[in-house]
XYZ file of N, CA, C and O in Angstrom:
472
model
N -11.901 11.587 -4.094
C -10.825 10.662 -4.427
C -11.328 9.238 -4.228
O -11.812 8.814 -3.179
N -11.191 8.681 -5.138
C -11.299 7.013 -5.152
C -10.495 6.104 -5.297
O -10.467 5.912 -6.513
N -9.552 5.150 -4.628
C -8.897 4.330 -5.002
C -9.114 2.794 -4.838
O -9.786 2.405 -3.882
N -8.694 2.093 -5.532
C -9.015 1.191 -6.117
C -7.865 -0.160 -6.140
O -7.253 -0.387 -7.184
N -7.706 -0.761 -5.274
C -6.698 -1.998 -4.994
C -6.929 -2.974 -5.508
O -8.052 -3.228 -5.943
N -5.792 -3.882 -5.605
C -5.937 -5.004 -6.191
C -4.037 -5.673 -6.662
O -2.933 -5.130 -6.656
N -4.455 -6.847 -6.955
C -3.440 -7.656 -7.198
C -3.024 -8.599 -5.971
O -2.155 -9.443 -6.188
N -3.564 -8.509 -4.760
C -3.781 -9.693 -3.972
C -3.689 -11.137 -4.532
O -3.588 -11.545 -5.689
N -3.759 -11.807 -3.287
C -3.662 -13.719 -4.152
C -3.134 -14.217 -2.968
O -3.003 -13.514 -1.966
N -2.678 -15.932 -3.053
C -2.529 -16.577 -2.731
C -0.935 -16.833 -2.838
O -0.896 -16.832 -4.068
N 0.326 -17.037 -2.478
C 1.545 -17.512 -3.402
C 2.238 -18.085 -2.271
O 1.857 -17.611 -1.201
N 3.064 -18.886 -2.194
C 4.036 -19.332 -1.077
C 5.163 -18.746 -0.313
O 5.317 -17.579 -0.673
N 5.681 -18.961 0.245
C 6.834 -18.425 1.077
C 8.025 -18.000 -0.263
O 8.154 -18.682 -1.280
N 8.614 -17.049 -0.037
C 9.504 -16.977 -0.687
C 9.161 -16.099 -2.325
O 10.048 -15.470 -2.903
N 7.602 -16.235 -2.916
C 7.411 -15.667 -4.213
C 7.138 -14.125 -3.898
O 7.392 -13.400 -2.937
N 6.668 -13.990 -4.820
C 6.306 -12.102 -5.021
C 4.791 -11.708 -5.318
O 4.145 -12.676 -5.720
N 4.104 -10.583 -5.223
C 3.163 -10.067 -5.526
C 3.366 -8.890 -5.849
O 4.104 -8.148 -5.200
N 2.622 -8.475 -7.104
C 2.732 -6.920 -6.937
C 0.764 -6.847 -6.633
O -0.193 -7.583 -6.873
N 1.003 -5.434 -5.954
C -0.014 -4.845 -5.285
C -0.632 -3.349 -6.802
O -0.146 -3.123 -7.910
N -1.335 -2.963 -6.370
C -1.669 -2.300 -7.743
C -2.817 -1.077 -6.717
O -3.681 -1.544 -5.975
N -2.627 0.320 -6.850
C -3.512 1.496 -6.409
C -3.699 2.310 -7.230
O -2.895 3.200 -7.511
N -5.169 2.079 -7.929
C -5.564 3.137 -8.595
C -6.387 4.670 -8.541
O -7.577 4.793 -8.250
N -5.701 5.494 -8.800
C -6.573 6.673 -7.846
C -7.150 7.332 -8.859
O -6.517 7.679 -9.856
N -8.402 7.558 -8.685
C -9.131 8.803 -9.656
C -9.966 9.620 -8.845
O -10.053 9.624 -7.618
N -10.503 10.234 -9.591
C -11.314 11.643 -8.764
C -10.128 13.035 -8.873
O -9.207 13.118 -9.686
N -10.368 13.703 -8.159
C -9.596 14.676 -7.787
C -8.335 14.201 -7.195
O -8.363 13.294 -6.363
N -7.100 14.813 -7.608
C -6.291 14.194 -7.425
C -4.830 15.448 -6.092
O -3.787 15.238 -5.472
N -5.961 16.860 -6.408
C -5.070 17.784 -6.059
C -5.400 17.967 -4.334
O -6.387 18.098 -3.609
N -3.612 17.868 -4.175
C -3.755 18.231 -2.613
C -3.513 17.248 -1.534
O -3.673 17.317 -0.315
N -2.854 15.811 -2.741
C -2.536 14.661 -2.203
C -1.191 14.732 -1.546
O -0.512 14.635 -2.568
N -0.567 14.803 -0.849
C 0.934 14.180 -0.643
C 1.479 13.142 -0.304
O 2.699 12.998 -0.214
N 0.464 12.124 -0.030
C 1.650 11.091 0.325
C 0.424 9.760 -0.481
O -0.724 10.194 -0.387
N 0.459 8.647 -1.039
C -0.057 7.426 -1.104
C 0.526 6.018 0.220
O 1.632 5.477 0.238
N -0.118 5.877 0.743
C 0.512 5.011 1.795
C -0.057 3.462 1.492
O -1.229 3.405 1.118
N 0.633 2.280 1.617
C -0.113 0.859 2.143
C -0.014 0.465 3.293
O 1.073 0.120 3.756
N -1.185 0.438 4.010
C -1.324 -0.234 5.727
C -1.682 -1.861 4.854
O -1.972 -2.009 3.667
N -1.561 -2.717 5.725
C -2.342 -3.875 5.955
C -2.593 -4.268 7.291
O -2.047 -3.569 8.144
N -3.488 -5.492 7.796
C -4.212 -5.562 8.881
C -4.013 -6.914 8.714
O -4.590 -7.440 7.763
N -3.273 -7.639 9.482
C -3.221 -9.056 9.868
C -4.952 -9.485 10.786
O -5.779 -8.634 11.113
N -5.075 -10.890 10.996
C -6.104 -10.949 11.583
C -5.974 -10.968 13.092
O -4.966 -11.565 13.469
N -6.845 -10.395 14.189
C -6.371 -10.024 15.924
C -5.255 -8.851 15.543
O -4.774 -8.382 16.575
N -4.825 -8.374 14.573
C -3.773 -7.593 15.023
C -4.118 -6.007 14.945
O -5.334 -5.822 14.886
N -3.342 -4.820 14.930
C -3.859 -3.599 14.114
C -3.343 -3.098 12.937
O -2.234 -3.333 12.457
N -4.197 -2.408 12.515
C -3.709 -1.687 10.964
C -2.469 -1.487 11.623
O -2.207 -1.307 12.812
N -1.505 -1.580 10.251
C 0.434 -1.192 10.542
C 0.431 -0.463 9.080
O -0.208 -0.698 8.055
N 1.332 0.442 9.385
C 1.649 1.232 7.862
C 3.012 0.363 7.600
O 4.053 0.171 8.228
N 2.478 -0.053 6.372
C 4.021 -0.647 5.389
C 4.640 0.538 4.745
O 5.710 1.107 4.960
N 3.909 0.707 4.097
C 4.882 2.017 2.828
C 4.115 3.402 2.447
O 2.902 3.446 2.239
N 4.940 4.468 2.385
C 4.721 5.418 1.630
C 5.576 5.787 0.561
O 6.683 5.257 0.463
N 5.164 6.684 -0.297
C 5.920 7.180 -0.775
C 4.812 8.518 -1.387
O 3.754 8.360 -1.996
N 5.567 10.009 -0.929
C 5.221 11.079 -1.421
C 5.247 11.769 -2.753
O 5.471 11.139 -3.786
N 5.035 12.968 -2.738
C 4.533 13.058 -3.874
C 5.425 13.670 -4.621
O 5.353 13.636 -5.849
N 6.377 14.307 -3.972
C 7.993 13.987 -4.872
C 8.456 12.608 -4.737
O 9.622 12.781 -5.094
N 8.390 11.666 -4.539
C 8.473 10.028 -4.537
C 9.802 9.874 -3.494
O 10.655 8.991 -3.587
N 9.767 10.928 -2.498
C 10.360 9.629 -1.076
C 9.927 8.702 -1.272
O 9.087 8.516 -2.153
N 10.416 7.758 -0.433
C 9.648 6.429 -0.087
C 10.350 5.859 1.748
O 11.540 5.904 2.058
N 9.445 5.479 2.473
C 9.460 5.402 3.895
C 8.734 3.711 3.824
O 7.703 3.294 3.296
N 9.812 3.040 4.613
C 8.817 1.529 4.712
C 9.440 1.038 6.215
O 10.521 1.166 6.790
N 7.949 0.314 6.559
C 8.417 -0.465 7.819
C 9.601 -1.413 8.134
O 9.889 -2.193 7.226
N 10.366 -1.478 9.319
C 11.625 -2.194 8.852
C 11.613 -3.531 8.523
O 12.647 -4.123 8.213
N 10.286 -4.176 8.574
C 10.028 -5.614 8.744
C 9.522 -6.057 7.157
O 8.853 -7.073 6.963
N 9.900 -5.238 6.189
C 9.774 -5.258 4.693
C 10.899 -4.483 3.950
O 11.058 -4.672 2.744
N 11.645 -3.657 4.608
C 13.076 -2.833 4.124
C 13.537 -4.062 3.670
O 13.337 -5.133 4.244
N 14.390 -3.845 2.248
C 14.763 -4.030 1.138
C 14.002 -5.822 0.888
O 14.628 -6.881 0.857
N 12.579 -5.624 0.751
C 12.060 -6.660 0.245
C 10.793 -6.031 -0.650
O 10.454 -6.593 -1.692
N 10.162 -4.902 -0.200
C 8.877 -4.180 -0.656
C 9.899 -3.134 -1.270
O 11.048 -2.883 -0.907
N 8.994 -2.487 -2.519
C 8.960 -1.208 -3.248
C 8.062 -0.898 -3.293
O 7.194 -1.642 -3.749
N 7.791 0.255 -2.887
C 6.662 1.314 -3.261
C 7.125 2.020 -4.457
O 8.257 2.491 -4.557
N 6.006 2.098 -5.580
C 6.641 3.242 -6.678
C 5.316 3.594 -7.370
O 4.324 2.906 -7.128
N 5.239 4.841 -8.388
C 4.255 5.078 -8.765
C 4.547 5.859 -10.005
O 5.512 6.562 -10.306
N 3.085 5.442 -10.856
C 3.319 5.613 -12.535
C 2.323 6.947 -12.434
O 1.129 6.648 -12.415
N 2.611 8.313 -12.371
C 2.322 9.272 -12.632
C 0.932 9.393 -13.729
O -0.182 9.881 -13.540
N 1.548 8.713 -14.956
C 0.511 8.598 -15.973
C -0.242 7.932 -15.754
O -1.244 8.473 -16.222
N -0.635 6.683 -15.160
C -1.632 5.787 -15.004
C -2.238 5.992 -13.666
O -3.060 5.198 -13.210
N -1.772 7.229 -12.929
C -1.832 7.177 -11.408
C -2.610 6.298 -10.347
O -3.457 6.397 -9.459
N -1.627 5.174 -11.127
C -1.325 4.596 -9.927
C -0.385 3.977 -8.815
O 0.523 3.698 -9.598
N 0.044 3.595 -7.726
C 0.899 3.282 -6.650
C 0.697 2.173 -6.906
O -0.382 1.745 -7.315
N 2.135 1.233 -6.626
C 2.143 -0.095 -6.391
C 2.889 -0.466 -5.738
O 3.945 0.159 -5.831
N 2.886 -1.618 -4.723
C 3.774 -2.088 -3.911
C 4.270 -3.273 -4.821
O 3.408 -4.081 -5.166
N 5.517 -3.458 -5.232
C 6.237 -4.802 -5.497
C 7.079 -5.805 -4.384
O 8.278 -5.642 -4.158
N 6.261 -6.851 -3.738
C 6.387 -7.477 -2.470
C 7.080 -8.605 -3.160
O 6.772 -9.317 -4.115
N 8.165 -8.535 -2.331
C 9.704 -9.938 -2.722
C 9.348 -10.863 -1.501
O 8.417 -10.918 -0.697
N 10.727 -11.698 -1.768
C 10.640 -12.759 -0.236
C 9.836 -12.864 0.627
O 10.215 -12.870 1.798
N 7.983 -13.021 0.178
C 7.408 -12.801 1.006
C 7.424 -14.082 2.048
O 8.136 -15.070 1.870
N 6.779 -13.956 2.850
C 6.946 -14.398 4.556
C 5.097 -14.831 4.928
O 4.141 -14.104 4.657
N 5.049 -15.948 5.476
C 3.846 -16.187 6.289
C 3.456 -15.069 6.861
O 2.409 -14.590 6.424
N 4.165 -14.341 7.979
C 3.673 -12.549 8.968
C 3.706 -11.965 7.796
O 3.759 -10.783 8.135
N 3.710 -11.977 6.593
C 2.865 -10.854 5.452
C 1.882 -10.911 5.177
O 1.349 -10.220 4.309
N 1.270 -11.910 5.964
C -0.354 -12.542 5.136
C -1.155 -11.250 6.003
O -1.041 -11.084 7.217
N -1.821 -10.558 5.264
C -2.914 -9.257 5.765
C -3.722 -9.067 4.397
O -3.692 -9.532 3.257
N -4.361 -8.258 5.030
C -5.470 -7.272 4.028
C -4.736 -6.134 3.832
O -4.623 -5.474 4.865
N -4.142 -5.627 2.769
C -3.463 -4.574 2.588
C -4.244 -3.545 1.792
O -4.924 -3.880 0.822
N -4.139 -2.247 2.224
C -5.050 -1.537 1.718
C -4.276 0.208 1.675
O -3.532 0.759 2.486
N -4.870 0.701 0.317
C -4.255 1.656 0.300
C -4.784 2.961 0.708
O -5.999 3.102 0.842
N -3.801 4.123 0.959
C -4.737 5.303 1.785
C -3.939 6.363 1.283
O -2.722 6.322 1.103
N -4.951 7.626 1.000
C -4.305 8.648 -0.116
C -4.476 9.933 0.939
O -5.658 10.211 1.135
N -3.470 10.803 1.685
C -3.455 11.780 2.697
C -3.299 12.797 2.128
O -2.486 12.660 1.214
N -3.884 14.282 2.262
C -3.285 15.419 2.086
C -3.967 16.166 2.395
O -4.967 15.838 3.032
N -3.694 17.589 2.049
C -4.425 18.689 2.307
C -4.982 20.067 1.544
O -4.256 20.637 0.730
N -6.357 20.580 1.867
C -6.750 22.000 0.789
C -6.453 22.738 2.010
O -5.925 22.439 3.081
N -6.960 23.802 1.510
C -7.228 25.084 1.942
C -8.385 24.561 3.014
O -8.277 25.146 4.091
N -9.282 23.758 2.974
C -10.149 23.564 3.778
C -9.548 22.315 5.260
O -10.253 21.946 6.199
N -8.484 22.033 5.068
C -7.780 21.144 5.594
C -7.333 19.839 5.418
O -7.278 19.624 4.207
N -6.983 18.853 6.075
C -6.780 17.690 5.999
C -7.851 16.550 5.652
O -8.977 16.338 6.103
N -6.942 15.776 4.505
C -8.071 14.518 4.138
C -7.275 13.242 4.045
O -6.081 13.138 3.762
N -8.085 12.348 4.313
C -7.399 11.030 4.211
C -8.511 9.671 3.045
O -9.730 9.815 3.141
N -8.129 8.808 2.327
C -8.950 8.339 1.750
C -8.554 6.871 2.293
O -7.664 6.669 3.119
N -9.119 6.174 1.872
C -9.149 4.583 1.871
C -9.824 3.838 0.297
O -10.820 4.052 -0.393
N -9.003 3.169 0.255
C -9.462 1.850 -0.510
C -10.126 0.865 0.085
O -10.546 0.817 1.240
N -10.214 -0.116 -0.988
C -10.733 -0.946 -0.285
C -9.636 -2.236 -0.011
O -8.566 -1.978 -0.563
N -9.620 -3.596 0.718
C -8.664 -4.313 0.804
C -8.042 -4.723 -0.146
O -7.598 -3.851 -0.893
N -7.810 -5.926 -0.441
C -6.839 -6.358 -1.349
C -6.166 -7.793 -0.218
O -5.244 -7.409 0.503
N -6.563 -9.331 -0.046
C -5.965 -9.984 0.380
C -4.286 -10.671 0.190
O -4.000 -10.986 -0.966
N -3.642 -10.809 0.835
C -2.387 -11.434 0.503
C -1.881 -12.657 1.377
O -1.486 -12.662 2.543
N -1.997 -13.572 0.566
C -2.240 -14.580 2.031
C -0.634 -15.584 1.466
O -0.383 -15.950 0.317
N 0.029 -15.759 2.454
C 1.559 -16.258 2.416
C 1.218 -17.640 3.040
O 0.546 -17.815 4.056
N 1.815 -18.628 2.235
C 1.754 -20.058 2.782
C 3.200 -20.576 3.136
O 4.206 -19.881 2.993
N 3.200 -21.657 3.534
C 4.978 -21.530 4.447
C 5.241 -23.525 3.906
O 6.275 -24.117 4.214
């Protein structure tokens, strides 16, 4: 599995970003697509999931400002980030969990910056 982030940037207090996860490779055995990001001094925090019947689970410090959703056909996940906030500025990065018969796997992307100005 490979995924592939992007749509990061620069934007001010208050605008939007969408985030963009593209996954290829093998795709079977995934259940959940998640976005952590990593402020700087701080630790990875999980923002969003959403599974593979499309729950969706988000940290409360982005509830009803982030969407997680995902285009089946293009498979890929995207976060659509509203009212963003200076404490949103991280490296957000996406991570693809599930499991075979051989057990549990987890993937990573690579970052994707989002830097909030105030």
């Amino acid at each position: 599995v490979q995924l592939q982030a992007s749509g990061g940037g620069l934007v001010q207090a208050g605008g939007s970003l969408r985030l963009s996860c593209a996954v290829s490779g093998s795709t079977e055995g995934i259940s959940a697509i998640s976005w952590y990001r990593q402020a700087p001094g701080k630790q990875r925090e999980l923002v969003a999931v959403i599974s593979e019947g499309g729950s969706t689970t988000y940290v409360d410090s982005v509830k009803g400002r982030f969407t997680v959703f995902s285009d089946n056909a293009e498979n890929t996940v995207s976060l659509q980030m509203t009212s963003l906030k200076p404490e949103d500025t991280a490296l957000y990065y996406c991570h693809a969990g599930g499991f075979t018969p051989s057990g549990t796997f987890g993937y990573w992307g690579q970052g994707t910056q989002v830097t909030v100005s105030s």
